[in-house]
mmCIF file of N, CA, C and O in Angstrom:
data_model
loop_
_atom_site.group_PDB
_atom_site.id
_atom_site.type_symbol
_atom_site.label_atom_id
_atom_site.label_comp_id
_atom_site.label_asym_id
_atom_site.label_seq_id
_atom_site.Cartn_x
_atom_site.Cartn_y
_atom_site.Cartn_z
ATOM 1 N N VAL A 1 1.441 -10.577 -9.156
ATOM 2 C CA VAL A 1 0.585 -9.946 -8.170
ATOM 3 C C VAL A 1 1.051 -10.300 -6.759
ATOM 4 O O VAL A 1 0.967 -9.479 -5.857
ATOM 5 N N ALA A 2 1.550 -11.510 -6.584
ATOM 6 C CA ALA A 2 1.992 -11.928 -5.245
ATOM 7 C C ALA A 2 3.133 -11.051 -4.737
ATOM 8 O O ALA A 2 3.187 -10.734 -3.540
ATOM 9 N N ALA A 3 4.016 -10.639 -5.621
ATOM 10 C CA ALA A 3 5.127 -9.773 -5.199
ATOM 11 C C ALA A 3 4.612 -8.419 -4.724
ATOM 12 O O ALA A 3 5.119 -7.859 -3.740
ATOM 13 N N PHE A 4 3.594 -7.894 -5.394
ATOM 14 C CA PHE A 4 3.014 -6.626 -4.962
ATOM 15 C C PHE A 4 2.317 -6.774 -3.615
ATOM 16 O O PHE A 4 2.369 -5.870 -2.777
ATOM 17 N N ILE A 5 1.670 -7.904 -3.404
ATOM 18 C CA ILE A 5 1.002 -8.141 -2.125
ATOM 19 C C ILE A 5 2.023 -8.206 -1.000
ATOM 20 O O ILE A 5 1.821 -7.632 0.078
ATOM 21 N N ILE A 6 3.131 -8.868 -1.250
ATOM 22 C CA ILE A 6 4.174 -8.987 -0.226
ATOM 23 C C ILE A 6 4.701 -7.609 0.164
ATOM 24 O O ILE A 6 4.876 -7.297 1.345
ATOM 25 N N GLU A 7 4.938 -6.768 -0.825
ATOM 26 C CA GLU A 7 5.482 -5.436 -0.534
ATOM 27 C C GLU A 7 4.451 -4.513 0.107
ATOM 28 O O GLU A 7 4.770 -3.758 1.011
ATOM 29 N N SER A 8 3.225 -4.556 -0.366
ATOM 30 C CA SER A 8 2.217 -3.641 0.177
ATOM 31 C C SER A 8 1.692 -4.117 1.527
ATOM 32 O O SER A 8 1.170 -3.322 2.306
ATOM 33 N N TYR A 9 1.835 -5.397 1.838
ATOM 34 C CA TYR A 9 1.385 -5.937 3.114
ATOM 35 C C TYR A 9 2.183 -5.338 4.274
ATOM 36 O O TYR A 9 1.685 -5.234 5.390
ATOM 37 N N LYS A 10 3.399 -4.933 4.005
ATOM 38 C CA LYS A 10 4.248 -4.342 5.046
ATOM 39 C C LYS A 10 3.655 -3.055 5.595
ATOM 40 O O LYS A 10 3.923 -2.685 6.730
ATOM 41 N N GLN A 11 2.824 -2.371 4.790
ATOM 42 C CA GLN A 11 2.213 -1.121 5.242
ATOM 43 C C GLN A 11 1.091 -1.361 6.244
ATOM 44 O O GLN A 11 0.617 -0.431 6.878
ATOM 45 N N LEU A 12 0.657 -2.606 6.387
ATOM 46 C CA LEU A 12 -0.414 -2.931 7.322
ATOM 47 C C LEU A 12 0.114 -3.299 8.702
ATOM 48 O O LEU A 12 -0.654 -3.580 9.604
ATOM 49 N N GLN A 13 1.433 -3.302 8.870
ATOM 50 C CA GLN A 13 2.046 -3.669 10.136
ATOM 51 C C GLN A 13 2.690 -2.434 10.757
ATOM 52 O O GLN A 13 3.111 -1.522 10.048
ATOM 53 N N PRO A 14 2.784 -2.397 12.087
ATOM 54 C CA PRO A 14 3.414 -1.233 12.721
ATOM 55 C C PRO A 14 4.896 -1.150 12.370
ATOM 56 O O PRO A 14 5.552 -2.162 12.115
ATOM 57 N N ASN A 15 5.398 0.060 12.362
ATOM 58 C CA ASN A 15 6.802 0.302 12.066
ATOM 59 C C ASN A 15 7.635 -0.130 13.269
ATOM 60 O O ASN A 15 7.491 0.400 14.364
ATOM 61 N N SER A 16 8.509 -1.090 13.061
ATOM 62 C CA SER A 16 9.294 -1.624 14.179
ATOM 63 C C SER A 16 10.288 -0.603 14.720
ATOM 64 O O SER A 16 10.666 -0.667 15.890
ATOM 65 N N SER A 17 10.709 0.341 13.911
ATOM 66 C CA SER A 17 11.660 1.343 14.408
ATOM 67 C C SER A 17 10.995 2.274 15.423
ATOM 68 O O SER A 17 11.657 2.743 16.350
ATOM 69 N N ASP A 18 9.697 2.541 15.281
ATOM 70 C CA ASP A 18 8.997 3.360 16.272
ATOM 71 C C ASP A 18 8.961 2.652 17.618
ATOM 72 O O ASP A 18 9.171 3.272 18.661
ATOM 73 N N THR A 19 8.700 1.363 17.593
ATOM 74 C CA THR A 19 8.685 0.582 18.827
ATOM 75 C C THR A 19 10.071 0.546 19.457
ATOM 76 O O THR A 19 10.220 0.677 20.675
ATOM 77 N N THR A 20 11.097 0.414 18.630
ATOM 78 C CA THR A 20 12.470 0.392 19.128
ATOM 79 C C THR A 20 12.836 1.710 19.791
ATOM 80 O O THR A 20 13.430 1.735 20.878
ATOM 81 N N VAL A 21 12.465 2.816 19.169
ATOM 82 C CA VAL A 21 12.752 4.133 19.742
ATOM 83 C C VAL A 21 12.039 4.303 21.074
ATOM 84 O O VAL A 21 12.614 4.803 22.052
ATOM 85 N N LEU A 22 10.791 3.862 21.146
ATOM 86 C CA LEU A 22 10.030 3.961 22.391
ATOM 87 C C LEU A 22 10.692 3.156 23.506
ATOM 88 O O LEU A 22 10.858 3.634 24.631
ATOM 89 N N LEU A 23 11.099 1.932 23.202
ATOM 90 C CA LEU A 23 11.729 1.089 24.218
ATOM 91 C C LEU A 23 13.095 1.620 24.635
ATOM 92 O O LEU A 23 13.454 1.571 25.821
ATOM 93 N N LEU A 24 13.876 2.144 23.689
ATOM 94 C CA LEU A 24 15.176 2.715 24.045
ATOM 95 C C LEU A 24 15.021 3.961 24.911
ATOM 96 O O LEU A 24 15.813 4.181 25.839
ATOM 97 N N ALA A 25 14.014 4.762 24.647
ATOM 98 C CA ALA A 25 13.766 5.941 25.484
ATOM 99 C C ALA A 25 13.385 5.520 26.894
ATOM 100 O O ALA A 25 13.819 6.129 27.884
ATOM 101 N N GLN A 26 12.600 4.469 27.016
ATOM 102 C CA GLN A 26 12.213 3.973 28.336
ATOM 103 C C GLN A 26 13.424 3.439 29.090
ATOM 104 O O GLN A 26 13.586 3.702 30.285
ATOM 105 N N ILE A 27 14.279 2.705 28.411
ATOM 106 C CA ILE A 27 15.494 2.181 29.047
ATOM 107 C C ILE A 27 16.386 3.330 29.511
ATOM 108 O O ILE A 27 16.944 3.306 30.607
ATOM 109 N N SER A 28 16.504 4.344 28.680
ATOM 110 C CA SER A 28 17.321 5.504 29.028
ATOM 111 C C SER A 28 16.781 6.202 30.268
ATOM 112 O O SER A 28 17.547 6.583 31.168
ATOM 113 N N GLN A 29 15.458 6.362 30.347
ATOM 114 C CA GLN A 29 14.856 6.998 31.527
ATOM 115 C C GLN A 29 15.081 6.157 32.781
ATOM 116 O O GLN A 29 15.369 6.698 33.850
ATOM 117 N N GLN A 30 14.978 4.851 32.642
ATOM 118 C CA GLN A 30 15.181 3.990 33.802
ATOM 119 C C GLN A 30 16.634 4.021 34.265
ATOM 120 O O GLN A 30 16.899 4.027 35.471
ATOM 121 N N LEU A 31 17.572 4.035 33.321
ATOM 122 C CA LEU A 31 18.989 4.102 33.714
ATOM 123 C C LEU A 31 19.312 5.442 34.365
ATOM 124 O O LEU A 31 20.071 5.501 35.339
ATOM 125 N N THR A 32 18.754 6.524 33.840
ATOM 126 C CA THR A 32 18.976 7.841 34.430
ATOM 127 C C THR A 32 18.430 7.881 35.860
ATOM 128 O O THR A 32 19.082 8.394 36.768
ATOM 129 N N ALA A 33 17.237 7.335 36.043
ATOM 130 C CA ALA A 33 16.641 7.313 37.377
ATOM 131 C C ALA A 33 17.455 6.437 38.323
ATOM 132 O O ALA A 33 17.624 6.766 39.503
ATOM 133 N N LEU A 34 17.979 5.333 37.811
ATOM 134 C CA LEU A 34 18.752 4.417 38.643
ATOM 135 C C LEU A 34 20.052 5.066 39.120
ATOM 136 O O LEU A 34 20.410 4.980 40.301
ATOM 137 N N PHE A 35 20.759 5.750 38.207
ATOM 138 C CA PHE A 35 22.040 6.355 38.564
ATOM 139 C C PHE A 35 21.888 7.627 39.381
ATOM 140 O O PHE A 35 22.788 8.004 40.122
ATOM 141 N N SER A 36 20.748 8.299 39.266
ATOM 142 C CA SER A 36 20.564 9.521 40.048
ATOM 143 C C SER A 36 19.952 9.239 41.413
ATOM 144 O O SER A 36 19.847 10.133 42.243
ATOM 145 N N GLY A 37 19.514 8.002 41.627
ATOM 146 C CA GLY A 37 18.979 7.630 42.929
ATOM 147 C C GLY A 37 17.511 7.955 43.103
ATOM 148 O O GLY A 37 16.985 7.827 44.202
ATOM 149 N N THR A 38 16.851 8.387 42.086
ATOM 150 C CA THR A 38 15.417 8.684 42.182
ATOM 151 C C THR A 38 14.621 7.417 41.901
ATOM 152 O O THR A 38 15.118 6.484 41.273
ATOM 153 N N PRO A 39 13.388 7.377 42.360
ATOM 154 C CA PRO A 39 12.563 6.189 42.099
ATOM 155 C C PRO A 39 12.347 5.992 40.593
ATOM 156 O O PRO A 39 12.207 6.951 39.839
ATOM 157 N N ILE A 40 12.330 4.744 40.209
ATOM 158 C CA ILE A 40 12.131 4.420 38.792
ATOM 159 C C ILE A 40 10.646 4.517 38.482
ATOM 160 O O ILE A 40 9.832 3.854 39.124
ATOM 161 N N PRO A 41 10.287 5.360 37.505
ATOM 162 C CA PRO A 41 8.865 5.482 37.156
ATOM 163 C C PRO A 41 8.373 4.197 36.495
ATOM 164 O O PRO A 41 9.079 3.564 35.723
ATOM 165 N N VAL A 42 7.161 3.821 36.862
ATOM 166 C CA VAL A 42 6.560 2.624 36.285
ATOM 167 C C VAL A 42 5.697 3.059 35.113
ATOM 168 O O VAL A 42 4.763 3.834 35.259
ATOM 169 N N SER A 43 6.062 2.577 33.933
ATOM 170 C CA SER A 43 5.262 2.884 32.748
ATOM 171 C C SER A 43 5.191 1.639 31.879
ATOM 172 O O SER A 43 6.034 0.763 31.942
ATOM 173 N N SER A 44 4.179 1.589 31.069
ATOM 174 C CA SER A 44 4.021 0.416 30.198
ATOM 175 C C SER A 44 5.019 0.505 29.062
ATOM 176 O O SER A 44 5.343 1.584 28.577
ATOM 177 N N SER A 45 5.487 -0.646 28.618
ATOM 178 C CA SER A 45 6.472 -0.674 27.540
ATOM 179 C C SER A 45 5.820 -0.636 26.173
ATOM 180 O O SER A 45 6.489 -0.476 25.176
ATOM 181 N N GLN A 46 4.507 -0.773 26.142
ATOM 182 C CA GLN A 46 3.797 -0.759 24.870
ATOM 183 C C GLN A 46 3.161 0.610 24.663
ATOM 184 O O GLN A 46 2.781 1.283 25.607
ATOM 185 N N PRO A 47 3.008 1.019 23.408
ATOM 186 C CA PRO A 47 2.318 2.277 23.146
ATOM 187 C C PRO A 47 0.885 2.212 23.668
ATOM 188 O O PRO A 47 0.282 1.142 23.753
ATOM 189 N N SER A 48 0.343 3.380 24.028
ATOM 190 C CA SER A 48 -0.984 3.399 24.626
ATOM 191 C C SER A 48 -2.068 3.017 23.626
ATOM 192 O O SER A 48 -3.109 2.514 24.016
ATOM 193 N N GLN A 49 -1.860 3.275 22.363
ATOM 194 C CA GLN A 49 -2.863 2.935 21.363
ATOM 195 C C GLN A 49 -2.374 1.782 20.507
ATOM 196 O O GLN A 49 -1.210 1.693 20.173
ATOM 197 N N ALA A 50 -3.293 0.922 20.152
ATOM 198 C CA ALA A 50 -2.951 -0.187 19.273
ATOM 199 C C ALA A 50 -2.748 0.360 17.854
ATOM 200 O O ALA A 50 -3.363 1.344 17.463
ATOM 201 N N PHE A 51 -1.886 -0.304 17.108
ATOM 202 C CA PHE A 51 -1.606 0.138 15.744
ATOM 203 C C PHE A 51 -2.838 -0.045 14.872
ATOM 204 O O PHE A 51 -3.504 -1.073 14.933
ATOM 205 N N ARG A 52 -3.117 0.954 14.056
ATOM 206 C CA ARG A 52 -4.230 0.886 13.117
ATOM 207 C C ARG A 52 -3.780 1.524 11.814
ATOM 208 O O ARG A 52 -3.494 2.717 11.768
ATOM 209 N N PRO A 53 -3.678 0.736 10.734
ATOM 210 C CA PRO A 53 -3.205 1.308 9.466
ATOM 211 C C PRO A 53 -4.225 2.287 8.898
ATOM 212 O O PRO A 53 -5.421 2.209 9.175
ATOM 213 N N SER A 54 -3.723 3.212 8.093
ATOM 214 C CA SER A 54 -4.619 4.185 7.473
ATOM 215 C C SER A 54 -5.457 3.501 6.401
ATOM 216 O O SER A 54 -5.219 2.352 6.024
ATOM 217 N N GLY A 55 -6.430 4.210 5.888
ATOM 218 C CA GLY A 55 -7.375 3.625 4.948
ATOM 219 C C GLY A 55 -6.776 3.278 3.597
ATOM 220 O O GLY A 55 -7.156 2.287 2.972
ATOM 221 N N SER A 56 -5.823 4.064 3.138
ATOM 222 C CA SER A 56 -5.257 3.844 1.803
ATOM 223 C C SER A 56 -4.550 2.491 1.675
ATOM 224 O O SER A 56 -4.823 1.747 0.730
ATOM 225 N N PRO A 57 -3.639 2.124 2.593
ATOM 226 C CA PRO A 57 -3.013 0.808 2.474
ATOM 227 C C PRO A 57 -4.009 -0.341 2.585
ATOM 228 O O PRO A 57 -3.843 -1.378 1.938
ATOM 229 N N VAL A 58 -5.051 -0.165 3.376
ATOM 230 C CA VAL A 58 -6.062 -1.214 3.505
ATOM 231 C C VAL A 58 -6.791 -1.401 2.183
ATOM 232 O O VAL A 58 -6.987 -2.528 1.718
ATOM 233 N N ARG A 59 -7.167 -0.297 1.541
ATOM 234 C CA ARG A 59 -7.852 -0.385 0.249
ATOM 235 C C ARG A 59 -6.954 -0.990 -0.822
ATOM 236 O O ARG A 59 -7.385 -1.836 -1.608
ATOM 237 N N VAL A 60 -5.702 -0.566 -0.851
ATOM 238 C CA VAL A 60 -4.769 -1.088 -1.856
ATOM 239 C C VAL A 60 -4.563 -2.587 -1.667
ATOM 240 O O VAL A 60 -4.599 -3.353 -2.644
ATOM 241 N N ASN A 61 -4.380 -3.026 -0.433
ATOM 242 C CA ASN A 61 -4.192 -4.456 -0.171
ATOM 243 C C ASN A 61 -5.452 -5.249 -0.477
ATOM 244 O O ASN A 61 -5.369 -6.379 -0.961
ATOM 245 N N THR A 62 -6.603 -4.679 -0.214
ATOM 246 C CA THR A 62 -7.858 -5.356 -0.558
ATOM 247 C C THR A 62 -7.941 -5.579 -2.060
ATOM 248 O O THR A 62 -8.301 -6.667 -2.521
ATOM 249 N N LEU A 63 -7.578 -4.566 -2.831
ATOM 250 C CA LEU A 63 -7.615 -4.707 -4.294
ATOM 251 C C LEU A 63 -6.573 -5.711 -4.786
ATOM 252 O O LEU A 63 -6.845 -6.478 -5.716
ATOM 253 N N TRP A 64 -5.394 -5.723 -4.186
ATOM 254 C CA TRP A 64 -4.377 -6.697 -4.589
ATOM 255 C C TRP A 64 -4.838 -8.124 -4.299
ATOM 256 O O TRP A 64 -4.666 -9.018 -5.131
ATOM 257 N N PHE A 65 -5.412 -8.354 -3.114
ATOM 258 C CA PHE A 65 -5.891 -9.700 -2.781
ATOM 259 C C PHE A 65 -7.055 -10.105 -3.680
ATOM 260 O O PHE A 65 -7.138 -11.254 -4.111
ATOM 261 N N LEU A 66 -7.931 -9.151 -3.995
ATOM 262 C CA LEU A 66 -9.032 -9.441 -4.902
ATOM 263 C C LEU A 66 -8.500 -9.801 -6.285
ATOM 264 O O LEU A 66 -8.979 -10.739 -6.925
ATOM 265 N N SER A 67 -7.501 -9.076 -6.730
ATOM 266 C CA SER A 67 -6.887 -9.371 -8.026
ATOM 267 C C SER A 67 -6.266 -10.765 -8.032
ATOM 268 O O SER A 67 -6.395 -11.510 -9.009
ATOM 269 N N LEU A 68 -5.603 -11.134 -6.950
ATOM 270 C CA LEU A 68 -4.998 -12.467 -6.860
ATOM 271 C C LEU A 68 -6.063 -13.557 -6.884
ATOM 272 O O LEU A 68 -5.930 -14.546 -7.605
ATOM 273 N N VAL A 69 -7.118 -13.364 -6.120
ATOM 274 C CA VAL A 69 -8.187 -14.372 -6.071
ATOM 275 C C VAL A 69 -8.854 -14.520 -7.435
ATOM 276 O O VAL A 69 -9.069 -15.639 -7.914
ATOM 277 N N LEU A 70 -9.166 -13.408 -8.075
ATOM 278 C CA LEU A 70 -9.790 -13.480 -9.396
ATOM 279 C C LEU A 70 -8.834 -14.054 -10.433
ATOM 280 O O LEU A 70 -9.252 -14.818 -11.310
ATOM 281 N N GLY A 71 -7.577 -13.699 -10.329
ATOM 282 C CA GLY A 71 -6.576 -14.217 -11.260
ATOM 283 C C GLY A 71 -6.369 -15.721 -11.144
ATOM 284 O O GLY A 71 -5.947 -16.375 -12.090
ATOM 285 N N LEU A 72 -6.645 -16.282 -9.984
ATOM 286 C CA LEU A 72 -6.545 -17.727 -9.800
ATOM 287 C C LEU A 72 -7.876 -18.440 -10.073
ATOM 288 O O LEU A 72 -7.886 -19.589 -10.513
ATOM 289 N N THR A 73 -8.977 -17.761 -9.802
ATOM 290 C CA THR A 73 -10.290 -18.383 -9.955
ATOM 291 C C THR A 73 -10.688 -18.535 -11.414
ATOM 292 O O THR A 73 -11.167 -19.606 -11.826
ATOM 293 N N TYR A 74 -10.516 -17.491 -12.216
ATOM 294 C CA TYR A 74 -10.970 -17.552 -13.606
ATOM 295 C C TYR A 74 -10.233 -18.594 -14.446
ATOM 296 O O TYR A 74 -10.869 -19.309 -15.220
ATOM 297 N N PRO A 75 -8.937 -18.748 -14.346
ATOM 298 C CA PRO A 75 -8.300 -19.851 -15.082
ATOM 299 C C PRO A 75 -8.784 -21.228 -14.615
ATOM 300 O O PRO A 75 -8.930 -22.142 -15.431
ATOM 301 N N LEU A 76 -9.046 -21.368 -13.329
ATOM 302 C CA LEU A 76 -9.575 -22.636 -12.834
ATOM 303 C C LEU A 76 -10.954 -22.903 -13.424
ATOM 304 O O LEU A 76 -11.232 -24.011 -13.895
ATOM 305 N N LEU A 77 -11.801 -21.897 -13.445
ATOM 306 C CA LEU A 77 -13.127 -22.057 -14.042
ATOM 307 C C LEU A 77 -13.038 -22.353 -15.530
ATOM 308 O O LEU A 77 -13.806 -23.176 -16.055
ATOM 309 N N ALA A 78 -12.122 -21.691 -16.220
ATOM 310 C CA ALA A 78 -11.959 -21.948 -17.655
ATOM 311 C C ALA A 78 -11.519 -23.387 -17.901
ATOM 312 O O ALA A 78 -12.015 -24.040 -18.832
ATOM 313 N N THR A 79 -10.627 -23.893 -17.086
ATOM 314 C CA THR A 79 -10.167 -25.280 -17.226
ATOM 315 C C THR A 79 -11.304 -26.256 -16.949
ATOM 316 O O THR A 79 -11.487 -27.238 -17.689
ATOM 317 N N LEU A 80 -12.066 -25.986 -15.912
ATOM 318 C CA LEU A 80 -13.201 -26.857 -15.600
ATOM 319 C C LEU A 80 -14.245 -26.832 -16.711
ATOM 320 O O LEU A 80 -14.822 -27.868 -17.058
ATOM 321 N N MET A 81 -14.483 -25.667 -17.295
ATOM 322 C CA MET A 81 -15.449 -25.576 -18.402
ATOM 323 C C MET A 81 -14.942 -26.314 -19.638
ATOM 324 O O MET A 81 -15.725 -26.963 -20.348
ATOM 325 N N GLN A 82 -13.658 -26.229 -19.930
ATOM 326 C CA GLN A 82 -13.098 -26.965 -21.066
ATOM 327 C C GLN A 82 -13.257 -28.466 -20.864
ATOM 328 O O GLN A 82 -13.610 -29.188 -21.798
ATOM 329 N N GLN A 83 -12.999 -28.935 -19.665
ATOM 330 C CA GLN A 83 -13.172 -30.362 -19.389
ATOM 331 C C GLN A 83 -14.635 -30.766 -19.527
ATOM 332 O O GLN A 83 -14.947 -31.839 -20.053
ATOM 333 N N TRP A 84 -15.539 -29.920 -19.083
ATOM 334 C CA TRP A 84 -16.962 -30.217 -19.192
ATOM 335 C C TRP A 84 -17.399 -30.267 -20.651
ATOM 336 O O TRP A 84 -18.156 -31.138 -21.057
ATOM 337 N N VAL A 85 -16.899 -29.314 -21.468
ATOM 338 C CA VAL A 85 -17.263 -29.275 -22.888
ATOM 339 C C VAL A 85 -16.735 -30.516 -23.591
ATOM 340 O O VAL A 85 -17.415 -31.103 -24.442
ATOM 341 N N ARG A 86 -15.534 -30.941 -23.289
ATOM 342 C CA ARG A 86 -14.957 -32.126 -23.929
ATOM 343 C C ARG A 86 -15.712 -33.381 -23.518
ATOM 344 O O ARG A 86 -15.830 -34.329 -24.308
ATOM 345 N N ARG A 87 -16.185 -33.404 -22.310
ATOM 346 C CA ARG A 87 -16.896 -34.579 -21.818
ATOM 347 C C ARG A 87 -18.297 -34.692 -22.438
ATOM 348 O O ARG A 87 -18.786 -35.783 -22.709
ATOM 349 N N TYR A 88 -18.988 -33.568 -22.661
ATOM 350 C CA TYR A 88 -20.360 -33.617 -23.169
ATOM 351 C C TYR A 88 -20.351 -33.057 -24.545
ATOM 352 O O TYR A 88 -20.917 -32.626 -25.261
#
């Protein structure tokens, strides 16, 4: 389950190639403005909206984490119950 969580967790993060394309376009505009002698436009280097993953990856990751927690909790409870039964 941990391997699935690692792979599906990547869908909850912004795509780094989109950020790279945005920054390269900004650099290109600034270099063009610099060489043509026009004023360099001031713009933010970050996208205007914060990244927000769609609902499907969030639901899938929630189920994977729930599966991991339950998969670790129930064997622990079973072990504790076995120890309790042996003791009493």
